[in-house]
Structure formats: C-alpha cells, structure tokens
XYZ file of C-alpha atoms in Angstrom:
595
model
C 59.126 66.671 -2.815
C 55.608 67.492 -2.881
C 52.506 68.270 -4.933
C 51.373 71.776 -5.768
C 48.658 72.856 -8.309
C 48.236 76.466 -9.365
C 45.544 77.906 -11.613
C 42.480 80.070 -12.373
C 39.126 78.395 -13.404
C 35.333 79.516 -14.069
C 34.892 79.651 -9.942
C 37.697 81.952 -9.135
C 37.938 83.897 -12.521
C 35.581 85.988 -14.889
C 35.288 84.836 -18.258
C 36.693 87.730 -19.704
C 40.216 86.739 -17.716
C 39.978 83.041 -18.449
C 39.569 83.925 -22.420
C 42.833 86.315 -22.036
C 44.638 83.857 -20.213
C 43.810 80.572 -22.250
C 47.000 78.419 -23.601
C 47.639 77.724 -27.140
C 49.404 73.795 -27.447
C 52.454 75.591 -28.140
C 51.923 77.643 -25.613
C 51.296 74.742 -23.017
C 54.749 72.923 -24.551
C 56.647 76.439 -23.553
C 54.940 76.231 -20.359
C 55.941 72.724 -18.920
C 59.477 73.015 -20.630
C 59.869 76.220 -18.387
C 58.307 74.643 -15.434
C 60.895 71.815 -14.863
C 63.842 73.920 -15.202
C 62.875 76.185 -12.793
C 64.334 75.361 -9.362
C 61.577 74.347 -7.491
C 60.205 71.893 -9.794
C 61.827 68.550 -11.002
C 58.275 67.633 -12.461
C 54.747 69.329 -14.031
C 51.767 68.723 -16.443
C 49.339 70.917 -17.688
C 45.518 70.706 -17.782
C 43.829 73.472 -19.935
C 40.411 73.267 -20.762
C 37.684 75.907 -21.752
C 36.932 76.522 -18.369
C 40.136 76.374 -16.795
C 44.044 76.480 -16.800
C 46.119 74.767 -13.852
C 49.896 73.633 -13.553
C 50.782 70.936 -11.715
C 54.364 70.002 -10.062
C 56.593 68.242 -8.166
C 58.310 71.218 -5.393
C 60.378 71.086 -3.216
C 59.864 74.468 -1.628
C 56.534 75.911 -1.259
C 56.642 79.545 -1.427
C 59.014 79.509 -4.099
C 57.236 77.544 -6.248
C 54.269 79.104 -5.869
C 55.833 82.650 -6.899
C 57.677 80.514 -9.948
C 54.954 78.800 -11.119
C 51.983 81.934 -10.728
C 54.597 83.848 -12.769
C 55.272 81.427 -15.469
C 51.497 80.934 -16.405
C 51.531 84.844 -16.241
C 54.237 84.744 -18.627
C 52.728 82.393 -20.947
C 49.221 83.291 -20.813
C 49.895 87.016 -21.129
C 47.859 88.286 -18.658
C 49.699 90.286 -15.976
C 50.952 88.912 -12.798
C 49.163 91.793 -11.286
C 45.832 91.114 -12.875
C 46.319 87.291 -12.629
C 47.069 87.061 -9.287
C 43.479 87.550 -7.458
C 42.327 85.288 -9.618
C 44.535 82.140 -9.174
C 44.119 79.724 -6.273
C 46.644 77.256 -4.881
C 46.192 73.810 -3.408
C 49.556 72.049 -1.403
C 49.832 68.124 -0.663
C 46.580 66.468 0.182
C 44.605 69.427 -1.225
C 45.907 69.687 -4.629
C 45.143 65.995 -4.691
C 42.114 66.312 -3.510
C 41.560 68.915 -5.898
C 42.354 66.908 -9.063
C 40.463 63.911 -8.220
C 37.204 66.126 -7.877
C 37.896 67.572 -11.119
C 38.240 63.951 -12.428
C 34.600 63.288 -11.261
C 33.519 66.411 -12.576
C 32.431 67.935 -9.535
C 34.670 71.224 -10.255
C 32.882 71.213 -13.458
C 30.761 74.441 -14.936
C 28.129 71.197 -15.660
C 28.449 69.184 -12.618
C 29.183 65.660 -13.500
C 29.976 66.138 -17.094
C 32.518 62.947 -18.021
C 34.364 64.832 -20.916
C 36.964 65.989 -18.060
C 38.627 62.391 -18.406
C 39.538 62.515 -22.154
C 41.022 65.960 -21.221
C 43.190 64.780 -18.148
C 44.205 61.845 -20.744
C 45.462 64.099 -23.105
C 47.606 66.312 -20.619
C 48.831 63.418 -19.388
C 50.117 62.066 -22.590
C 51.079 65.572 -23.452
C 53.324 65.295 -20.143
C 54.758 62.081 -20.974
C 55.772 62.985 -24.578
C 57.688 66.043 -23.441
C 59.322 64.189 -20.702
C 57.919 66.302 -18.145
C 55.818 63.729 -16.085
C 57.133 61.859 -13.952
C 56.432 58.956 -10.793
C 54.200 61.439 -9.224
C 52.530 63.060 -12.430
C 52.079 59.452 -13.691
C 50.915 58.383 -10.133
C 48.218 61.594 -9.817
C 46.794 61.287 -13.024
C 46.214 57.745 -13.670
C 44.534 57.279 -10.386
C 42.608 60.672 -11.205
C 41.438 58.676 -14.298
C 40.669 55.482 -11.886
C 38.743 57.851 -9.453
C 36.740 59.857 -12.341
C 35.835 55.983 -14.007
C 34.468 54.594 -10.232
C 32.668 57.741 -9.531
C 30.603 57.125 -13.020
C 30.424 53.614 -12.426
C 29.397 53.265 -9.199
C 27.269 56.473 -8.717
C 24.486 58.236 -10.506
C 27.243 61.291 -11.038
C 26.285 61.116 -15.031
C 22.351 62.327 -13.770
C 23.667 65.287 -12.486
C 25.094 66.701 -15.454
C 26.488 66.466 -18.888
C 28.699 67.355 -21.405
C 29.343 70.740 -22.472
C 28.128 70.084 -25.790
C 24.938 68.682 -24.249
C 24.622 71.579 -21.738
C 25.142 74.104 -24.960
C 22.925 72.748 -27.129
C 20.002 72.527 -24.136
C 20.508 76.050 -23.469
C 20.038 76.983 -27.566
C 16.773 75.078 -27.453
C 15.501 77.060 -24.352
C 13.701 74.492 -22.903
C 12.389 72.246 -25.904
C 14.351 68.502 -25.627
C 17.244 68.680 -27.920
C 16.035 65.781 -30.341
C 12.954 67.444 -31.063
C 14.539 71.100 -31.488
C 17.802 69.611 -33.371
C 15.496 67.509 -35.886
C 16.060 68.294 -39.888
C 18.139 71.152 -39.018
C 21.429 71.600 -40.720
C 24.517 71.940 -38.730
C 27.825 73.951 -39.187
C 30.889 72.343 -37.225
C 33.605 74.648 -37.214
C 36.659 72.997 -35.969
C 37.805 68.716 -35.845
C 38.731 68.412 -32.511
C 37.465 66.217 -30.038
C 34.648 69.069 -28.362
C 33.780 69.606 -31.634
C 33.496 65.774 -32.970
C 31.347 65.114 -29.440
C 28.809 67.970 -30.840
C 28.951 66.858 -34.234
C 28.055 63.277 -33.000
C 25.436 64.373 -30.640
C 23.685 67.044 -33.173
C 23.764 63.267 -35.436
C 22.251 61.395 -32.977
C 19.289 64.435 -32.267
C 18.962 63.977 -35.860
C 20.054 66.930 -37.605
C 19.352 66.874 -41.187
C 22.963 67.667 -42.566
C 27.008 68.263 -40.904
C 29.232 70.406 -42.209
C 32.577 69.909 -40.863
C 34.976 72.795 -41.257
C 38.595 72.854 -40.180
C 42.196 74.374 -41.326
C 43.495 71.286 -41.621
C 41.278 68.833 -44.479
C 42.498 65.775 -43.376
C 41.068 66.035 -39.987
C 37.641 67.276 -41.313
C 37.645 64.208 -43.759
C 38.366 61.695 -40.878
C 35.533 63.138 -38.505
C 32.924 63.517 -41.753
C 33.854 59.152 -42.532
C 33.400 58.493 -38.775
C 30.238 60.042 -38.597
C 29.341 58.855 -42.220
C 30.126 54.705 -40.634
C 27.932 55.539 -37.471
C 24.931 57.620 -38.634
C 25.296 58.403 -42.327
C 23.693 54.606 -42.819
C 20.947 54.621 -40.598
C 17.863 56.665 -39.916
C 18.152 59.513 -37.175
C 15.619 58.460 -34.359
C 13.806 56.419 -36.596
C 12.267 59.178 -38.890
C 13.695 57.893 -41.764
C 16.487 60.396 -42.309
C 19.820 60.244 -43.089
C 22.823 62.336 -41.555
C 25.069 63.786 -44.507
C 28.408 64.820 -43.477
C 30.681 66.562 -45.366
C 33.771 68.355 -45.165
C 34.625 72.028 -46.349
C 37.541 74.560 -46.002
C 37.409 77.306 -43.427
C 37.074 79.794 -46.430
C 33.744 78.168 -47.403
C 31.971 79.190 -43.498
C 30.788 82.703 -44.795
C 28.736 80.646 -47.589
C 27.710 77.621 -45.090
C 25.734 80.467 -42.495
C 23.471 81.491 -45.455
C 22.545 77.929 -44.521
C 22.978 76.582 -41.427
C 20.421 76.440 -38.561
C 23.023 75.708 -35.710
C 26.697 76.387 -35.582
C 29.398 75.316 -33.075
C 32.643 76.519 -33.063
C 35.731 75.219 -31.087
C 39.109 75.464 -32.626
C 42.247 76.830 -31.132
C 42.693 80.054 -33.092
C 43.782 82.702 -31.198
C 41.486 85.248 -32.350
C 37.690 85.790 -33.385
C 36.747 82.869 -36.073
C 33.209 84.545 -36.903
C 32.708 88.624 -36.397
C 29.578 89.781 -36.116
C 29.446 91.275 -39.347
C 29.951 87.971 -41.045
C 27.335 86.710 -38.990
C 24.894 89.244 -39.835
C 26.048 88.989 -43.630
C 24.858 85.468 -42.928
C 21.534 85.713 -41.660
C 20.820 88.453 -44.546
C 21.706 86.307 -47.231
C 20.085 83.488 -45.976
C 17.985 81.074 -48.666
C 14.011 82.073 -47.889
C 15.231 85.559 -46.132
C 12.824 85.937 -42.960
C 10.474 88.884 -43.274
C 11.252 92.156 -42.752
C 10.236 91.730 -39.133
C 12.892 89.509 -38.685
C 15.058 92.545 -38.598
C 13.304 94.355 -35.832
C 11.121 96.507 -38.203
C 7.550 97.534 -37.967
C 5.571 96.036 -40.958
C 3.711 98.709 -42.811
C 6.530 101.078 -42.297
C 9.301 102.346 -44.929
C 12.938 101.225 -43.656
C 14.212 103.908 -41.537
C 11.439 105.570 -41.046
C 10.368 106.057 -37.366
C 6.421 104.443 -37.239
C 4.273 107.344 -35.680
C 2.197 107.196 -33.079
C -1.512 105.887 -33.592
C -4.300 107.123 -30.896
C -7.806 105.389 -31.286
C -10.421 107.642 -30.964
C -12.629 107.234 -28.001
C -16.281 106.813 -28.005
C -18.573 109.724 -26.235
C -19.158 108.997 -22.694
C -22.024 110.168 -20.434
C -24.781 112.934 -21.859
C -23.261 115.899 -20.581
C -21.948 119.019 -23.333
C -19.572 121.236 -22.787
C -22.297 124.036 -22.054
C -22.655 123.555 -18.329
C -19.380 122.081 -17.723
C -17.890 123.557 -14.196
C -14.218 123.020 -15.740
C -12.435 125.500 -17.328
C -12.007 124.440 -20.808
C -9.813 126.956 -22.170
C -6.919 125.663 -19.220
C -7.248 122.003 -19.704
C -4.245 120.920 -21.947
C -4.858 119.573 -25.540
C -5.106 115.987 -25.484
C -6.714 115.693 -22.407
C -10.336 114.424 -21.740
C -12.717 116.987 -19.724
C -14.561 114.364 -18.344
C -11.108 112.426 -16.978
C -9.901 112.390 -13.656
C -6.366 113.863 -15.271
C -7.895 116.858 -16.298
C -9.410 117.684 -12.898
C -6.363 117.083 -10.741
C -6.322 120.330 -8.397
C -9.770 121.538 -8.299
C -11.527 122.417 -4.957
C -14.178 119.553 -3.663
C -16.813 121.259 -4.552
C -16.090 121.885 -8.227
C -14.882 117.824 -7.912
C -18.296 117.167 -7.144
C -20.292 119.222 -9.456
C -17.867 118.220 -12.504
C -18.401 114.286 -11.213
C -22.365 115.059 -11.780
C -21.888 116.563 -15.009
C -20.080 114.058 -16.523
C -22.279 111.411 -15.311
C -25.002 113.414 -17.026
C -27.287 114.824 -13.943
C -27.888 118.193 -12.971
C -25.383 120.246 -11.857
C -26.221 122.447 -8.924
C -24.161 125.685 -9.401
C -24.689 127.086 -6.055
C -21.086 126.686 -4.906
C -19.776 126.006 -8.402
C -17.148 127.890 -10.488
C -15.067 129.232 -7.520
C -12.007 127.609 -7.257
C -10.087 126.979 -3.360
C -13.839 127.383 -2.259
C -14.180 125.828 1.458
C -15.809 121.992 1.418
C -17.810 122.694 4.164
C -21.936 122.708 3.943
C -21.630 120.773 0.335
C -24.868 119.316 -0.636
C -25.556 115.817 0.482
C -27.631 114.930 -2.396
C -24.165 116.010 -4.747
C -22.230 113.750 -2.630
C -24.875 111.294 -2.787
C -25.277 111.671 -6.816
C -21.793 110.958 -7.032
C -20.878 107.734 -4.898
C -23.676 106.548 -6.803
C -22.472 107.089 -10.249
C -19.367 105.886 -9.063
C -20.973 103.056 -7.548
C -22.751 102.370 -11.259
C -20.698 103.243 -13.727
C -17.260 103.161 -12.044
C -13.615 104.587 -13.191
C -14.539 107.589 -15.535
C -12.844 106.828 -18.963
C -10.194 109.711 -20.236
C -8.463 110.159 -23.418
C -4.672 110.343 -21.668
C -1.200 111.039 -23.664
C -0.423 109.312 -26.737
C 2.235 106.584 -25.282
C 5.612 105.930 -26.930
C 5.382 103.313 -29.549
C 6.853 99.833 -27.947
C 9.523 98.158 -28.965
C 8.751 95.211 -31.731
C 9.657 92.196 -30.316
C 12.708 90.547 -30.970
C 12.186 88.140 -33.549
C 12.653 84.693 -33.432
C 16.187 83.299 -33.922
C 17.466 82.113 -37.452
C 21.074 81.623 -36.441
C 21.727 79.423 -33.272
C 25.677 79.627 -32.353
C 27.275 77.746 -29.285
C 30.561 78.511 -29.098
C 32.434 76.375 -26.780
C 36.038 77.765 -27.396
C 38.514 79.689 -25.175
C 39.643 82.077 -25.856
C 36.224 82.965 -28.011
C 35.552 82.126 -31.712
C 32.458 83.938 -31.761
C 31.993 87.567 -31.662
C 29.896 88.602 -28.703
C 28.561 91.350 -30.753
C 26.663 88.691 -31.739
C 24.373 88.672 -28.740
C 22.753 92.114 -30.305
C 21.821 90.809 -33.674
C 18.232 90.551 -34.381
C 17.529 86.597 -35.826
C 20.517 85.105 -33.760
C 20.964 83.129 -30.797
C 24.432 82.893 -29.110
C 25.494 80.579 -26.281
C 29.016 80.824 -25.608
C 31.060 79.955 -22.162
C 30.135 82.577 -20.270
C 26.001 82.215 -21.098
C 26.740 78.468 -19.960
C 28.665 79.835 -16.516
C 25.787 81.707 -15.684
C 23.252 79.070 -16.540
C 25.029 76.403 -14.597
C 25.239 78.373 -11.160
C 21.505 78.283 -10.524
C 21.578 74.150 -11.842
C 20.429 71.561 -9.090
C 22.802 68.957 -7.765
C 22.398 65.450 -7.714
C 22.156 63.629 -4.773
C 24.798 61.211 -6.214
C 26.835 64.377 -5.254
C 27.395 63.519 -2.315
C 28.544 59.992 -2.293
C 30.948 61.108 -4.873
C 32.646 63.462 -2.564
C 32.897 60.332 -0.168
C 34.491 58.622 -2.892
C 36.891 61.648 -3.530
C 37.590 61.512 0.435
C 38.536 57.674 0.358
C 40.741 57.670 -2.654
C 42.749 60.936 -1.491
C 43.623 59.175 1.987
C 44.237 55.892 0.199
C 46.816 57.812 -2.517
C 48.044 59.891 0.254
C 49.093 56.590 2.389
C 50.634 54.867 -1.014
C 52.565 57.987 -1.637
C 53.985 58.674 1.790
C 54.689 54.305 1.800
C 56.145 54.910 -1.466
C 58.500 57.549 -0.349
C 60.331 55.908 2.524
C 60.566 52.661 0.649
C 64.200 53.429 -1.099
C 65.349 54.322 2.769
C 63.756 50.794 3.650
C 65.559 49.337 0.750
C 68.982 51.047 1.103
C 68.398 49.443 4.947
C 68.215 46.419 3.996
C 71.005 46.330 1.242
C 73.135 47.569 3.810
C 72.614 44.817 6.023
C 72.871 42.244 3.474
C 76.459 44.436 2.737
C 77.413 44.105 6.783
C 76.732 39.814 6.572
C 78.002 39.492 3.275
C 81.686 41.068 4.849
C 80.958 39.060 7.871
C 80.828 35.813 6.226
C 84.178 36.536 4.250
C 85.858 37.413 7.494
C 84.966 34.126 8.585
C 86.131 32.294 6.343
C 89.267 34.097 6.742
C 89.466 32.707 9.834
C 88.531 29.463 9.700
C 90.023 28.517 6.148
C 88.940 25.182 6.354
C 85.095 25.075 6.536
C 83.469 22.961 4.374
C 80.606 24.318 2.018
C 78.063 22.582 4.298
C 78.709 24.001 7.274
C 79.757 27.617 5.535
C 75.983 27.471 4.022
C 74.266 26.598 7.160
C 76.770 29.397 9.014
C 75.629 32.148 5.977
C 71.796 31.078 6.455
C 71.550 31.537 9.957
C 73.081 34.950 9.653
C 70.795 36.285 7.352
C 67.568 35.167 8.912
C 69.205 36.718 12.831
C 69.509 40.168 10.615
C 65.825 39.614 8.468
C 64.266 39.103 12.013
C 66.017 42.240 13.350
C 64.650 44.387 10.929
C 61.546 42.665 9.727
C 58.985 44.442 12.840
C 61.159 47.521 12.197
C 60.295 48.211 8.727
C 57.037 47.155 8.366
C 55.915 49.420 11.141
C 58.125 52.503 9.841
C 55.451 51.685 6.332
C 52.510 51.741 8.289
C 53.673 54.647 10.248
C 55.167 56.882 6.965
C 51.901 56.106 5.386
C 50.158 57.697 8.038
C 49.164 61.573 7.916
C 52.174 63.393 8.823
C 54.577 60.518 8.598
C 57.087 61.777 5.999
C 59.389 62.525 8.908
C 60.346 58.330 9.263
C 62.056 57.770 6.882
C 64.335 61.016 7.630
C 64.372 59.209 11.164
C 65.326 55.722 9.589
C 68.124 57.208 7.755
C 69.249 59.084 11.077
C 69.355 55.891 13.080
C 71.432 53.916 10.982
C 73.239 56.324 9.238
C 72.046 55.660 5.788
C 74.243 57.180 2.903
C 71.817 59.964 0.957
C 73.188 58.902 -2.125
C 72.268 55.444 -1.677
C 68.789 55.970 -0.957
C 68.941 57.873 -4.146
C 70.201 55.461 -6.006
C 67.373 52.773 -5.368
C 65.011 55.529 -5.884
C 66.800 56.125 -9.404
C 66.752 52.752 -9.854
C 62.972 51.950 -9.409
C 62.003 54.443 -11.892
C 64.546 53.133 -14.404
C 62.793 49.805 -14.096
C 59.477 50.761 -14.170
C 60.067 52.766 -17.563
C 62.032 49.834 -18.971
C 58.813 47.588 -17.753
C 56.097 50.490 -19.315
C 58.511 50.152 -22.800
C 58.480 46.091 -22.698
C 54.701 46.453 -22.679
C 54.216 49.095 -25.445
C 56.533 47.134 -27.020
C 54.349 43.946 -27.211
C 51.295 45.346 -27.827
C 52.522 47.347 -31.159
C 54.101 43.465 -31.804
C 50.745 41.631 -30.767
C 49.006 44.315 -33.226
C 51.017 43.865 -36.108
C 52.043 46.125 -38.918
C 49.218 48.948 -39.272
C-alpha cells in the first residue's frame, strides 16, 4: 500500500473554482465514507480549509486511484471532472509526504508560516478517526505532520514570516496602519462561532475593539465564545487604555440591525450560500447612526442628487497688450472657446504668420510685409521678427490659452465606513460589495493576491531542511514498519520448526529428564536466534532504505512465508495498538473524573 494525496489549493486553482468546489462537513463525511469503499483505497482523511481541499489515502494501485479519488471530490464538490481536472495536482509516496509536512509548517500557506494549519490537520484527523476511516498510516502521517509543524515553530523563526489569516485580513483592512491602533474603540460584528471566527474575535479583543458581537445559527455556540472572551478580556483594559471588551451574543436575524453599527465585520460560517448581499450591506451603511455626508456616497456637494454637476471654466486674465485690431489670425475661423493668442489656435499657419502673430501677442509691432498670406514661403523672414520672438519667448515663456472645458473628474471615493473580511469558502460576502461607495472588503481572493508579492523569511529555508529530514526519517520508519510482520511471521515460524523439533525428541528419547530436556530446548533456540539475528536486522536497515520495499517480498520468497500469516501479525499489531490507544483514553476520562 502506499500514500497518495489529491487536491486543488490557492497555487493550482482560481478562487472562483476553490469557492465552487469547497466541502460542506457533511459533505466531507460522504466523501471519506466513499473513499474507503472504493477499490483502491483501504484508508483516507480529508483536509479542507479556505484555501484548499485534498484527500488523502492508503492505494494500492496508482492510476486507479488517482482516477477514483479525482472523481469522487468531483462528485462531492460539484464541480465537473472536466473543469476540476487542470486544476488538481497529485503527489505519490515520498511526495505526498513531503507535501503534508510542508503544509504542517505552513509553508504551502496563502500567509507563509501562519500556525492555524495545525488546529485544522487536528480536526481532520479526529474527523478521520471518528468515522473509522484513518488508519496506521493516516494516524502515522498526521500525527508526525503535527510533530513536524510544532518543531518547525519551535525551533525556527517560521512564526516571523507570517501569520494567521485573521491577522493577515485584518492588516490588509487597515492598509498599512498597525492593527491595534486602527482596531481601537471600534465595534466588531462576528458572524459565525467557529474556531476562524473565535481567533478574529480574540484578536480584534486583544487590538482593543470597543465592543463583539457574536452572531451564529446555533445560540449556544455564540454564548460559549461571548463567556470565553468575557473571562479573558471582558475584565481587563484593552492595551491599557482603560477599556473594556463587551461581548455579546445575537441571532443571525439580528446582522441587518448590527451593520447600522459595526465598524468591522468578519464572516466565516459554513453556509453554502451568500450570508450578506450587497444590498443588505448597502442598506447598512445607509442606515448607519451619524449617516456620513452626502459625499460619502460619491456625490458632488453643492449639487441636487442626480443631477449631473456642470462644468465650471475660470475665466482667464488678459495677457499681453495686443487687440484684436492688428491681429494676423483669422478670427472669424478660430473655434469658440479657443484663445487667439494660444498656441492651439495657431496650429497650421505658415512661419511667417507664426512669427508675426508671436509679436502681436507679445504686444510689439507687427511688421505686415509678409503677413496675412497663408502657405507663404519662410524664406527672407525678417531677422529682427525672429529675433523679437526668441526673445519674448525667452522672457515671458509658454503663451497662456484658454483650451476646452475638461470633463468634470471623478469625486473621490470616500473613505470606508464598513470594513468586511470575509474569510469563508465558499464566500459569505457578496463581492458586489467591492463597488459600494463607504465599504471596504477583504475576502480570500484580495488576501491571495496580497500574499504573492509578501517577502519570505529567511527561517524559510531551514524549515524546508527540517521538512527534508523528517520526510526521510518517516519514510525509513514506514518502509521498517512494513517488512516487520514478514520479520515477525519469520521468526514465529522458526520458533514453530524448534518447538516440533523438541517434541520429536522427546519422542525419541522418552526418558530425558527435565534438566537435560531444558538445557537441549535452550541451546536450540539460541543456534536458530543466531541464524537469523544478522539476517533480519540487516533486511530493517535495508527495507528502510529508499527503494527497499522489495525485502520483505524477498524475505517471504526465501523462506516461503505463508501470506496469510504475515497478515495476521500485521492484523494483530493494529488490534493491539487500538486496544493500547482505548486503555489510555480510558484512564485519562478515569484520572479526570466525572465532568
């Protein structure tokens, strides 16, 4: 059997797939259930996050379970096979290991580094167990994946390289300003009780946000979060300022309400479709206590609503001494709105009227010998024209001109009212929202493109050493692990082969003492543990090796070890090692005592 891992994250799929393609926890249930009685797999777990969806299992055929498990999270996402397929990507063996223990670290992460990965591997791993999905190898993968993630924090500066989500989110809403000094005395809306949503209430409390509002389908879940945070900020000051968090729980049909006041909202819940539309939104920030000023909305003050502001042209002052009178230009051809004395107006005309119009505007005489025939030649002009004008250009520089009245700019957008991060997939938050004047959105897909330009931590680096080191050292264990039943079925067959020796024996000689049938019976078994003693240990050392699966297939071969057997001790091992995992669970809920 071997590992295989097969999914679509925020590096090999757009947003807009990975919100289509997200799995409900029903949805996941379906999915493993399906997974393990499909042929190729006898074992599987599920991580989904927001920014990804991968299936993990046990196979015992690559190609096939590739095709069986890229159509099953087709099937079950409800994206097409089709449309799925470009997206997905597929590690085998070594790789898919190496794969998971990088996402442990957080070094797959949209926020490299981020630690929140480890609660989620947690949770699919328990979500594994419960359905009776996970097994040895499951078990195996992701509790060293948890190991690995914990000693990459630990022992690295990983953490400096990132953060959470939540953290990354609420940076990008503040657009530069440090959270605790943008988040301070605002009042926050928390739509949803899970845990991304109980990480951003509890960071928006530790900013020092003035109020929570925890909103959720289910009450009891929003009470619980509102008396956590209640114990560990509701009693002390926020920052030292002097302020105290207030938390408080509502029902989902109170959010309309709770946007007229809210300053930052952050949704995350599991529904499968929009939680806030952007007409709700909008209905929000228009009802909002102390409505912002009309140019809040995008309008032009001064101006009745609707009505399109017209154009307003200063009027310029007179320049140079010239009139009209001996002007060179044709005035009845130059276009309204133009200046006579710009260069605009003069666009086309013959050097010589250039010239003579140049002196006229800068108020000397005009010499009229040449003047008023258009396309005349340039040759023979005056040099004292030429000379008039580089030195009123010289003086007074760029004529001035009265050009086109330009379009009327766009008023700025106003500043935001509304900050949303929503950190759900598929969406809670219309992206409509993006458009409305007085809001700020952040969602997953703002938060993809702000982390690709993000700098990496040289902790990075060691890290991926780390990642290197543990993959060979589970990669040996496994491959040890696989050909111990074949060493132990070995071994119990020898002790089978003296064991029928000995009673032969005594067959024979009927009338051997104890002593000497002891002595007889020890000697035997050490001749046979010496036999096989350099034997085995090398076939470990050499199985554990890369590429040394094919030893224990070559131990079995050599002394024609029953299949069944080997099996059987494998069978057995796990049954022990559940039985062992029970007996502890069992003593701690003892050592705990009644809830």
């Amino acid at each position: 059997m071997s590992l295989l891992v097969v999914g679509l994250s925020h590096r090999s799929a757009p947003v807009s797939v990975l919100d289509r393609a997200s799995l409900s926890l029903d949805a996941q249930t379906k999915l493993l259930q399906d997974a393990v009685a499909a042929e190729p797999a006898t074992e599987a777990a599920v991580l989904a996050t927001c920014n990804r969806i991968e299936l993990y299992a046990d196979v015992d055929k690559f190609h096939a379970g590739v095709a069986e498990l890229s159509t099953l999270l087709a099937q079950h996402s409800g994206v097409g096979l089709e449309e799925l397929t470009p997206h997905l990507y597929v590690h085998y063996e070594d790789r898919a290991v190496h794969h998971m223990f990088s996402v442990a670290c957080g070094l797959d992460s949209m926020v490299v580094g981020e630690g929140q990965i480890l609660g989620q591997i947690k949770d699919s791993l328990a979500r594994a167990q419960g359905l009776h999905t996970a097994g040895r190898l499951m078990n195996d993968l992701f509790q060293q994946s948890l190991r690995v993630g914990k000693r990459a924090h630990s022992e690295t500066g990983i953490d400096r390289a990132g953060q959470s989500l939540v953290s990354f989110g609420l940076e990008q809403l503040a657009l530069g300003t440090p959270v605790a000094a943008w988040a301070r005395g605002k009042k926050a809306l928390i739509i949803g009780a899970g845990s991304m949503s109980s990480l951003a209430a509890a960071t928006l409390a530790r900013a020092g946000v003035s109020e929570i509002v925890i909103a959720n389908r289910t009450a009891d879940r929003a009470e619980r979060l509102v008396t956590l945070l209640t114990e560990q900020y509701g009693q002390r000051p926020a920052e030292g300022d002097g302020t105290e968090v207030l938390a408080r729980a509502v029902p989902m049909g109170s959010v309309p309400s709770e946007l007229t006041r809210a300053d930052v909202v952050v949704s995350c819940t599991g529904a499968t479709g929009l939680v806030l539309t952007a007409g709700a939104i909008a209905a929000g920030v228009e009802g909002r206590v102390g409505t912002q000023p009309e140019t809040a909305r995008g309008e032009v003050p001064g101006t009745v609503r609707g009505e399109v502001p017209e154009a307003r042209t200063a009027s310029l002052p007179p320049v140079g001494t010239g009139t009209d009178e001996d002007c060179p230009l044709d005035l009845t051809s130059v276009p309204p709105g133009f200046s006579v004395m710009g260069e605009a107006a003069v666009a086309g005309m013959d050097a010589a009227t250039l010239e003579q119009h140049a002196t006229w505007a800068a108020g000397s005489a005009v010499d009229r010998r040449r003047g008023g025939r258009r396309g005349a030649d340039a040759e023979g002009t005056d040099p004292e024209l030429i000379g008039a004008l580089a030195a009123t250009a010289a003086s007074v520089g760029r004529i001035p001109e009265r050009r086109r009245p330009e379009p009327v700019a766009e008023p700025p957008r106003p500043e935001p009212v509304l900050h949303l991060l929503d950190l759900a997939m598929p969406r809670d938050i219309d992206a409509a929202a993006h458009r409305l004047a007085g809001v700020r959105l952040v969602d997953i897909e703002t938060l993809a493109e702000a982390s690709a330009d993000a700098p990496m931590a040289a902790d990075v680096d060691q890290v991926r050493r780390i990642v290197s080191d543990e993959v060979a050292a589970f990669g040996a264990a496994q491959r040890a692990a696989h050909i111990t039943p074949t060493v132990v079925a070995l071994r119990t067959m020898a002790a089978d082969v003296v064991a029928g020796e000995i009673a032969r024996l005594e067959g024979r000689l009927p009338g051997l003492d104890d002593k000497h049938r002891a002595e007889i019976t020890q000697t035997v078994r050490r001749v046979v543990d010496k036999l096989l003693h350099a034997p085995t240990v090398r076939v470990k050392q050499l199985a554990a090796e890369p590429g040394g699966a094919g030893y224990a297939d070559a131990l079995r071969t050599l002394f024609d070890l029953d299949p069944e057997t080997v099996a059987s001790v494998s069978r057995a091992e796990e049954s022990n090692e559940k039985n062992a995992k029970n007996a502890t669970i069992a003593n701690i809920a003892e050592n705990r005592g009644p809830a």
